[in-house]
PDB file of C-alpha atoms in Angstrom:
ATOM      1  CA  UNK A   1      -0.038  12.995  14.941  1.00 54.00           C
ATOM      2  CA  UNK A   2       0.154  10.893  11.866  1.00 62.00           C
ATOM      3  CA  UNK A   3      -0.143   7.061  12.760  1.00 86.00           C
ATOM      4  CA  UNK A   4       2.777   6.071  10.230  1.00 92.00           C
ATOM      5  CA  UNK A   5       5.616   8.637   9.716  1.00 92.00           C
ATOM      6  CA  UNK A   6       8.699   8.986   7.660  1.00 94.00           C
ATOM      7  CA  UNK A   7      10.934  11.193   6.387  1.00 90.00           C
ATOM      8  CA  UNK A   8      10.231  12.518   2.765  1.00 88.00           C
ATOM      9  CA  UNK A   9      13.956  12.659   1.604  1.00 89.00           C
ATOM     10  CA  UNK A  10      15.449  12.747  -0.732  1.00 95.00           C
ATOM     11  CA  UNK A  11      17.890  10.151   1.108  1.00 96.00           C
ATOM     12  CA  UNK A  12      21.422  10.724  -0.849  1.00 97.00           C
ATOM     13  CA  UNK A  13      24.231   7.857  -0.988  1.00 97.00           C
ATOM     14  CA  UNK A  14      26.832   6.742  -2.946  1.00 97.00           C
ATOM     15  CA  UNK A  15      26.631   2.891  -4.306  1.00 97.00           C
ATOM     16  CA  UNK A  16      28.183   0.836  -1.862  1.00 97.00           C
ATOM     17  CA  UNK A  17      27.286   2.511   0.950  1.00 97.00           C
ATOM     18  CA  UNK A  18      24.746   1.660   3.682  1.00 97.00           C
ATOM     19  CA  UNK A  19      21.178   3.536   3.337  1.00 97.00           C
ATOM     20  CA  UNK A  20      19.132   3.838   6.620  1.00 97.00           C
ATOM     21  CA  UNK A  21      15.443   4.200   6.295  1.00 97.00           C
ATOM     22  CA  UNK A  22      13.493   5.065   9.502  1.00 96.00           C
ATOM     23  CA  UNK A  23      10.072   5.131  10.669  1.00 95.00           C
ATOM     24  CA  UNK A  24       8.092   5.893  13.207  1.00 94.00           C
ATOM     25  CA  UNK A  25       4.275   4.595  14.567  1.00 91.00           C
ATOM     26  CA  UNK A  26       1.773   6.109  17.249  1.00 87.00           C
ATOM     27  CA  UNK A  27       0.243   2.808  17.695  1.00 79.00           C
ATOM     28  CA  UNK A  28       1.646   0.839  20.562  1.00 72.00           C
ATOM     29  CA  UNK A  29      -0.637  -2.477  20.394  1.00 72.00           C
ATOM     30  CA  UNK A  30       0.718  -2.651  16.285  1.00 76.00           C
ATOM     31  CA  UNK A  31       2.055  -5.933  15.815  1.00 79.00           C
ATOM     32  CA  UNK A  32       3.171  -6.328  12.054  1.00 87.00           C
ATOM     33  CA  UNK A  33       5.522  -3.629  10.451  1.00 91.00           C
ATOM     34  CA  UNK A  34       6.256  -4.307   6.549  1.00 93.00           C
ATOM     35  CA  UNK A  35       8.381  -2.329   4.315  1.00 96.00           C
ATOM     36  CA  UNK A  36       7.397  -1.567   0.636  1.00 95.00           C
ATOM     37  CA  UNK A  37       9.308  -0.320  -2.585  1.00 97.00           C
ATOM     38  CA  UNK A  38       7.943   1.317  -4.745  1.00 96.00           C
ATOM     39  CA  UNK A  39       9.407   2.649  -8.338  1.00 96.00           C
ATOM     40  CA  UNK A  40       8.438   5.426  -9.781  1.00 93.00           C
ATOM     41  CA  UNK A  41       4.985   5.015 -11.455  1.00 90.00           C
ATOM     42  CA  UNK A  42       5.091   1.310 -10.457  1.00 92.00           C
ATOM     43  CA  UNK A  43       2.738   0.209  -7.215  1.00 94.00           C
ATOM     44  CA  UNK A  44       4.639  -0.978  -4.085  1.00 94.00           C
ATOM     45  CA  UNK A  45       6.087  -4.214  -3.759  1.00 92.00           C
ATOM     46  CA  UNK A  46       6.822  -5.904  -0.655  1.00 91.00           C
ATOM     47  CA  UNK A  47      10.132  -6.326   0.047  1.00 93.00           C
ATOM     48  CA  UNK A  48      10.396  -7.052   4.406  1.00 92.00           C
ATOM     49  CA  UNK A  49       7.759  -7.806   7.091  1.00 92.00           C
ATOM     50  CA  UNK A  50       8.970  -7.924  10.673  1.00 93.00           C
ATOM     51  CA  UNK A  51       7.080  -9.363  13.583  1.00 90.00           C
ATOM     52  CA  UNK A  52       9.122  -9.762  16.597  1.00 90.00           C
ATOM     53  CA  UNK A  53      11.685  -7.070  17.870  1.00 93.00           C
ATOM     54  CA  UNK A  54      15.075  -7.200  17.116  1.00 94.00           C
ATOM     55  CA  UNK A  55      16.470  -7.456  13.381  1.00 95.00           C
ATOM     56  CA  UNK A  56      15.477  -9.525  10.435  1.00 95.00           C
ATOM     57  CA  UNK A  57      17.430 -10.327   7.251  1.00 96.00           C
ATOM     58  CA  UNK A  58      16.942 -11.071   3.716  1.00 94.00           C
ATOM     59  CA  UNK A  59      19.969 -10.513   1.323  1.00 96.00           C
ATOM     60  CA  UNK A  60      20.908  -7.415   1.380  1.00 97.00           C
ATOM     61  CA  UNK A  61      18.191  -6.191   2.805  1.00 97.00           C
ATOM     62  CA  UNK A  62      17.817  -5.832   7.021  1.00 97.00           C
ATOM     63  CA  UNK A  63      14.736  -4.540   8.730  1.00 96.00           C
ATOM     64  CA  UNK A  64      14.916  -3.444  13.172  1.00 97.00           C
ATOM     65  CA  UNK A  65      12.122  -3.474  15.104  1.00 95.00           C
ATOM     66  CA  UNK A  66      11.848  -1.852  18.401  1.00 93.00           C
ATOM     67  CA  UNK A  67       8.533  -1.580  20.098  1.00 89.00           C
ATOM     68  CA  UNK A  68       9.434   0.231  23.549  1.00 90.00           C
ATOM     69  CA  UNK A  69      10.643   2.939  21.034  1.00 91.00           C
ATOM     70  CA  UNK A  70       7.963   2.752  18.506  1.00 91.00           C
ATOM     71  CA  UNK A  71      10.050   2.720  15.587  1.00 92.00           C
ATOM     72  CA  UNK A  72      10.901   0.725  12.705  1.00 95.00           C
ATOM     73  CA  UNK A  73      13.758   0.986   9.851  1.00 97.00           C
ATOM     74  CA  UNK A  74      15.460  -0.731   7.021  1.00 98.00           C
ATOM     75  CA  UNK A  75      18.575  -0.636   6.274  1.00 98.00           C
ATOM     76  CA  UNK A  76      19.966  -1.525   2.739  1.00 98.00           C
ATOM     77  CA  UNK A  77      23.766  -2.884   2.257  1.00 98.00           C
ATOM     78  CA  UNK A  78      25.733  -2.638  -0.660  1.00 98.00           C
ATOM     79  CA  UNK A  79      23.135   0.063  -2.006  1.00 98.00           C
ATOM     80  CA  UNK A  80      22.675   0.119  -5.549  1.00 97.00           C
ATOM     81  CA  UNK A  81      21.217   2.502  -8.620  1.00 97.00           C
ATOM     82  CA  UNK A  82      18.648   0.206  -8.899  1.00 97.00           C
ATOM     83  CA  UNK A  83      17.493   0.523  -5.072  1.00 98.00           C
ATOM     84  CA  UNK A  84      16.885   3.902  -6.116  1.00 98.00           C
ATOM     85  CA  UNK A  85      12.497   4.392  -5.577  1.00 97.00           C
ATOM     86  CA  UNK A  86      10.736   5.666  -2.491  1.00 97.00           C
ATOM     87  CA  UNK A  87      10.603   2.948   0.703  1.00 98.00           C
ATOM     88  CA  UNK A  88       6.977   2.944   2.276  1.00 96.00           C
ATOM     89  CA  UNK A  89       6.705   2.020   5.882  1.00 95.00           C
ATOM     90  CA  UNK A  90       3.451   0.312   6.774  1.00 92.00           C
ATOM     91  CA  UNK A  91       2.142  -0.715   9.778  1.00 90.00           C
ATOM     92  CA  UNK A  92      -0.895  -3.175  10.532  1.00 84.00           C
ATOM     93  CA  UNK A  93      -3.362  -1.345  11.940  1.00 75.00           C
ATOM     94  CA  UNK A  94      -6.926  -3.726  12.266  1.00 69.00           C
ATOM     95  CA  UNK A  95      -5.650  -7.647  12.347  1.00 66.00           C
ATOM     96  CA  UNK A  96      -9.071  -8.871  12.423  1.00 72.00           C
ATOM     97  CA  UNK A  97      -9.357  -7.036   8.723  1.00 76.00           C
ATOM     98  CA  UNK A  98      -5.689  -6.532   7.758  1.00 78.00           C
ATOM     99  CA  UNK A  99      -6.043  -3.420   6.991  1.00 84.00           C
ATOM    100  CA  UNK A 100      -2.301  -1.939   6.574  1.00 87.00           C
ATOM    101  CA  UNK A 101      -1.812   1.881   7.421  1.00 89.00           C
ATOM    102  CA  UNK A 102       1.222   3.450   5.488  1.00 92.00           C
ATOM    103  CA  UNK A 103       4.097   6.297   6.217  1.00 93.00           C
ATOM    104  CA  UNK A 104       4.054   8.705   2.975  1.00 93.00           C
ATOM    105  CA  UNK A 105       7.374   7.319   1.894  1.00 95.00           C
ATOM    106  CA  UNK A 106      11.223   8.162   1.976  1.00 96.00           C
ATOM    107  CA  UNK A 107      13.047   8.536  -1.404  1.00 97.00           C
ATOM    108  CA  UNK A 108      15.837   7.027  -1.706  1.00 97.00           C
ATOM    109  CA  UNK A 109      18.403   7.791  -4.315  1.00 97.00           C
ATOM    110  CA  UNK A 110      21.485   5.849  -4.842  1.00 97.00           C
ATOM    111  CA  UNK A 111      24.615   7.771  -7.116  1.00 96.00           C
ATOM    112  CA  UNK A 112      26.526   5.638  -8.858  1.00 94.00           C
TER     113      UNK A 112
ATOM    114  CA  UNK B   1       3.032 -15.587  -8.065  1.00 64.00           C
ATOM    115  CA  UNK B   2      -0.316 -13.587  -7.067  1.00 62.00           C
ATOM    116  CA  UNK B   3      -1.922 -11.907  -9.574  1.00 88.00           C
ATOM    117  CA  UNK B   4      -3.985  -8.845  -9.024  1.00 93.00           C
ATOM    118  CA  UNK B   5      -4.715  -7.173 -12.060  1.00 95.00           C
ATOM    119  CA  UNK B   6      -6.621  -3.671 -12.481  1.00 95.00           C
ATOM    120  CA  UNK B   7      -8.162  -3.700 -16.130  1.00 88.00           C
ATOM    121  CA  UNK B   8      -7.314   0.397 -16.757  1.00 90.00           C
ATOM    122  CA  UNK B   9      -3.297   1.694 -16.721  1.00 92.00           C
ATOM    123  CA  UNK B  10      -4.521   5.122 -17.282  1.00 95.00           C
ATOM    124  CA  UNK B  11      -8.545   6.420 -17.552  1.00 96.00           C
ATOM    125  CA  UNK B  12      -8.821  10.133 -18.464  1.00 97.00           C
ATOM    126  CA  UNK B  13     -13.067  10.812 -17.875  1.00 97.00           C
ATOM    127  CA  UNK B  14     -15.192  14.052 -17.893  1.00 97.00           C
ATOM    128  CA  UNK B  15     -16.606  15.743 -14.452  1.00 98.00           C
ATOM    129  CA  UNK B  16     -19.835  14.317 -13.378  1.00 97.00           C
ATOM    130  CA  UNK B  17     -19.112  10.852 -14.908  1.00 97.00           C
ATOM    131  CA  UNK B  18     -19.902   7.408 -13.407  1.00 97.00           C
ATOM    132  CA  UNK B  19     -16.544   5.716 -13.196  1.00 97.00           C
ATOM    133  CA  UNK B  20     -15.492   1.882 -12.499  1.00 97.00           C
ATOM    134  CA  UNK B  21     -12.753   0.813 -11.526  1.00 97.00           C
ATOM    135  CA  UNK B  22     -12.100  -3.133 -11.987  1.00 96.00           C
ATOM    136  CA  UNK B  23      -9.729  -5.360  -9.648  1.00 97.00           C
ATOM    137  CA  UNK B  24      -9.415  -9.249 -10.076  1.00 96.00           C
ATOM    138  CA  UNK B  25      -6.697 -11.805  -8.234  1.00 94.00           C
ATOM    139  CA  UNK B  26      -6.478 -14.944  -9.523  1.00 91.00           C
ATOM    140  CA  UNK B  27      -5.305 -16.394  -5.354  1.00 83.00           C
ATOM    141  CA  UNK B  28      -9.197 -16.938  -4.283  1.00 87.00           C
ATOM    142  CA  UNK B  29      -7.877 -14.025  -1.688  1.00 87.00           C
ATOM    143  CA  UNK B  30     -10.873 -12.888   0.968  1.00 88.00           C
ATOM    144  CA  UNK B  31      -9.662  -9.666   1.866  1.00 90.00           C
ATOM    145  CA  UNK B  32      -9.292  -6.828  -1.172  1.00 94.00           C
ATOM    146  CA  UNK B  33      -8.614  -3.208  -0.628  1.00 95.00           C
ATOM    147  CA  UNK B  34      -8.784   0.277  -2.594  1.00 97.00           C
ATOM    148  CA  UNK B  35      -6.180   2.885  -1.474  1.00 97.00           C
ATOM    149  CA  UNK B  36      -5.844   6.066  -3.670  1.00 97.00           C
ATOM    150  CA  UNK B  37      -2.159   7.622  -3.500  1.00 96.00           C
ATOM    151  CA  UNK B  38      -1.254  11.282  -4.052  1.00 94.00           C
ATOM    152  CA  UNK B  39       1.750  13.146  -3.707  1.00 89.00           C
ATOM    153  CA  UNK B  40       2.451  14.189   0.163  1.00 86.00           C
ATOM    154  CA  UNK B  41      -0.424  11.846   1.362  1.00 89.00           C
ATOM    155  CA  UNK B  42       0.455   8.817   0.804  1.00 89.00           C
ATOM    156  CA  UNK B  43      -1.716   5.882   0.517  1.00 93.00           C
ATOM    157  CA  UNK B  44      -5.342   6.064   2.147  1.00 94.00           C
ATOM    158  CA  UNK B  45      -7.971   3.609   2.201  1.00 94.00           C
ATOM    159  CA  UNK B  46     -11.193   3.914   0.719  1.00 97.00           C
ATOM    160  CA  UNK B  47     -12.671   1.160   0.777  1.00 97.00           C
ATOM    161  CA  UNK B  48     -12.219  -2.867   1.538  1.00 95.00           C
ATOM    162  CA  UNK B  49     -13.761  -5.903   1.512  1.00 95.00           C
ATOM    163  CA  UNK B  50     -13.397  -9.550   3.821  1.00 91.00           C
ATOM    164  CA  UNK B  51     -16.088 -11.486   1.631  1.00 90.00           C
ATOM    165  CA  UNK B  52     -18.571 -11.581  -0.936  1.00 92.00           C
ATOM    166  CA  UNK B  53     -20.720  -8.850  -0.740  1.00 89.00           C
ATOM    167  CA  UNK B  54     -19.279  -7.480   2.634  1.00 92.00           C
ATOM    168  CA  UNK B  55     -17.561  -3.973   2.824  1.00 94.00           C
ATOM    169  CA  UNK B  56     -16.608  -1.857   4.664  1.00 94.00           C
ATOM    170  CA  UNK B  57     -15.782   1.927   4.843  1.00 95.00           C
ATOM    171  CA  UNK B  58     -11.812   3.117   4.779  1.00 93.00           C
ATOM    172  CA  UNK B  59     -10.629   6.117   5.842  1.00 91.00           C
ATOM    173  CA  UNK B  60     -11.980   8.186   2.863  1.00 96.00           C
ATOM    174  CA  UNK B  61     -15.128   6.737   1.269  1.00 97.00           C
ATOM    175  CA  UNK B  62     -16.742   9.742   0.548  1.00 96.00           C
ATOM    176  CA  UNK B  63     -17.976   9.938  -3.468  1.00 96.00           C
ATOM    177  CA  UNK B  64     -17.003   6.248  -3.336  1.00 98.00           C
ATOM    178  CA  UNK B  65     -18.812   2.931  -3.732  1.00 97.00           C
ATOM    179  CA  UNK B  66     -17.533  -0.791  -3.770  1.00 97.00           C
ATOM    180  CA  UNK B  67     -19.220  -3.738  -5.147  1.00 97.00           C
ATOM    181  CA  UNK B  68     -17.539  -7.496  -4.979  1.00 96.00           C
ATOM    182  CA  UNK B  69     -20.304  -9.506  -6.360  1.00 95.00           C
ATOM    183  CA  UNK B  70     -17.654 -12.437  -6.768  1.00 95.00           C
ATOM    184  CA  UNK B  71     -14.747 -13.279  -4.445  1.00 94.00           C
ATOM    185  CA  UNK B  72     -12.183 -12.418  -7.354  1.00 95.00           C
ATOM    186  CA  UNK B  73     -13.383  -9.141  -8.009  1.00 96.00           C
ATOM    187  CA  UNK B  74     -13.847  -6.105  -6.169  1.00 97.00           C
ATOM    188  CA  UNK B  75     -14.980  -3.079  -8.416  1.00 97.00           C
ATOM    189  CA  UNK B  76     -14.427   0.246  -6.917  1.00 98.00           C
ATOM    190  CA  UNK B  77     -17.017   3.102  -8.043  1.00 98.00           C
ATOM    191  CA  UNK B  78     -17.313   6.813  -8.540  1.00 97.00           C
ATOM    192  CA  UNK B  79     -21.020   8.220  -8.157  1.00 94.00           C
ATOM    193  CA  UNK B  80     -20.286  11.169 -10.044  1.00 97.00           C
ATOM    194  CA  UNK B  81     -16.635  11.872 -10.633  1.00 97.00           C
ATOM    195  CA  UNK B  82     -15.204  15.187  -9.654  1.00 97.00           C
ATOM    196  CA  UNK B  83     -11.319  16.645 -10.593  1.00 97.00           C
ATOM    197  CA  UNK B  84     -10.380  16.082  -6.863  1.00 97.00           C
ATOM    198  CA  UNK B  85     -10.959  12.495  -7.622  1.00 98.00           C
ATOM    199  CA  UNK B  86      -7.985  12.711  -9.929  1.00 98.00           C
ATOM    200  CA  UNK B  87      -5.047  10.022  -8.291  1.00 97.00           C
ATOM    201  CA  UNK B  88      -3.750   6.773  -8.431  1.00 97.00           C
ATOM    202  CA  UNK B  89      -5.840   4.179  -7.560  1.00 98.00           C
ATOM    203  CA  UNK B  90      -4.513   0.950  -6.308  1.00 97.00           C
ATOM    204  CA  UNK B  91      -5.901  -2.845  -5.535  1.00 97.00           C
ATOM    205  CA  UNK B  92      -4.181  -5.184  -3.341  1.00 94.00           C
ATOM    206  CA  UNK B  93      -5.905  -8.611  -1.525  1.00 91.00           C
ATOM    207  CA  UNK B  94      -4.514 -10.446   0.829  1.00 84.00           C
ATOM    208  CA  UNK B  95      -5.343 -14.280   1.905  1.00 74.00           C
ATOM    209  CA  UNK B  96      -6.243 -14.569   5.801  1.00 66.00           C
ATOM    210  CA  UNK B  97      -3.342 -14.860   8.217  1.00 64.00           C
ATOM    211  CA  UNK B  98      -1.174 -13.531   5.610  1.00 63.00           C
ATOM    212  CA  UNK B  99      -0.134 -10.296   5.787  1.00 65.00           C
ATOM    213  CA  UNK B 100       1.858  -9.439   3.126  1.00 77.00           C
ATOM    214  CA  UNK B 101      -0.258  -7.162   0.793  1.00 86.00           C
ATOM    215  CA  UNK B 102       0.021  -8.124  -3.936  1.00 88.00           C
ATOM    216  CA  UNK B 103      -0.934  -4.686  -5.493  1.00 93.00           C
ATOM    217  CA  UNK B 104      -2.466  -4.206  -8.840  1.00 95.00           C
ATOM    218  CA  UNK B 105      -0.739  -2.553 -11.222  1.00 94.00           C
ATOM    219  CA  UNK B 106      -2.570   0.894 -10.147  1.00 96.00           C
ATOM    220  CA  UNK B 107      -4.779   2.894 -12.237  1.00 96.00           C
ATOM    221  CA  UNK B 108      -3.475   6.824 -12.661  1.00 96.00           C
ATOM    222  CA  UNK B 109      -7.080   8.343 -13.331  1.00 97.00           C
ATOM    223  CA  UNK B 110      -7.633  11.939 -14.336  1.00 98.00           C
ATOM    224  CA  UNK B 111     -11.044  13.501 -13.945  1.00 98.00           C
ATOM    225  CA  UNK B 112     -11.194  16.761 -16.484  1.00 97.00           C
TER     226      UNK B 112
END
């Protein structure tokens, strides 16, 4: 079982609308989930980190947490063209090195 | 901001070539990482680094050396490059007790 996993996508919705990004991890002592954008031909960008479970928010922008379940998501209000890129998931994996362990990625693509 | 820059957008090199790969950040960062990232994979580590002359061994570090002879710079190495060595290569450092991850700009190398 992959330690990080997502779905590939393509995620399809109309601007406006709500996306849901979702993620799983195998790792039950994980502590630190982030979520990354990344453009096409660009390299990621950090867009959430999420510590504690519950939600966290940051504009438009929300990330969940919930570590009974294992899983992780993001969800995106008010989606726009621009949003459109692939969302990695990424879980901390070594805190003594920080060494981050990523999902493959879910596209997301957002129609005007 | 953090700036981590990788000194080569794109490298195109012959089979059997030594190749290096340069990463600086300007942040006086301890911890610096190489992932390569290929389609379906995702991002994998190959090799990172906590200090000055200390490494250690990622998840794929075979064909691969490091060197970070100064804390700014962590060079990432190809013995003897082969065409499954073709990918994008990516830096990122991170201070301690931060975990949010800066990425280079990413090099796309092709091995021919």
């Amino acid at each position: 079982q992959k330690e990080v996993e997502q779905n590939s996508g393509p995620l399809s919705v109309p601007e406006g609308a709500i996306a849901s990004l979702n993620c799983t991890y195998s790792d039950r002592v994980s502590q630190s989930f982030f979520w990354y954008r990344q453009y096409s031909g660009k390299s990621p960008e950090l867009i959430m980190s999420i510590y504690s479970n519950g939600d966290k928010e940051d504009g438009r922008f929300t990330a969940q947490l919930n570590k009974a379940s294992q899983y992780v998501s993001l969800l995106i209000r008010d989606s726009q063209p621009s949003d459109s890129a692939t969302y990695l998931c990424a879980v901390i994996q070594d805190t003594g090195f920080q060494k981050l362990v990523f999902g493959t990625g879910t596209r997301l693509l957002v129609s005007p | 901001d953090v700036k981590v820059t990788q000194s080569s957008r794109y490298l195109v090199k012959r089979t059997g070539e030594k190749v290096f790969l340069e990463c600086v950040q300007d942040m006086d960062h301890e911890n610096m990482f190489w992932y390569r990232q290929d389609p379906g994979l995702g991002l994998r580590l190959i090799y990172f680094s906590y200090d000055v002359k200390m490494k250690e061994k990622g998840d794929i570090p075979e064909g691969y050396s490091v060197s970070r002879e100064k804390k700014e710079r962590f060079s990432l190495i190809l013995e003897s490059a082969s065409t499954n060595q073709t990918s994008m290569y990516l830096c990122a450092s991170i201070s301690r007790g931060n975990y949010g991850y800066t990425f280079g700009s990413g090099t796309r190398l092709t091995v021919v």
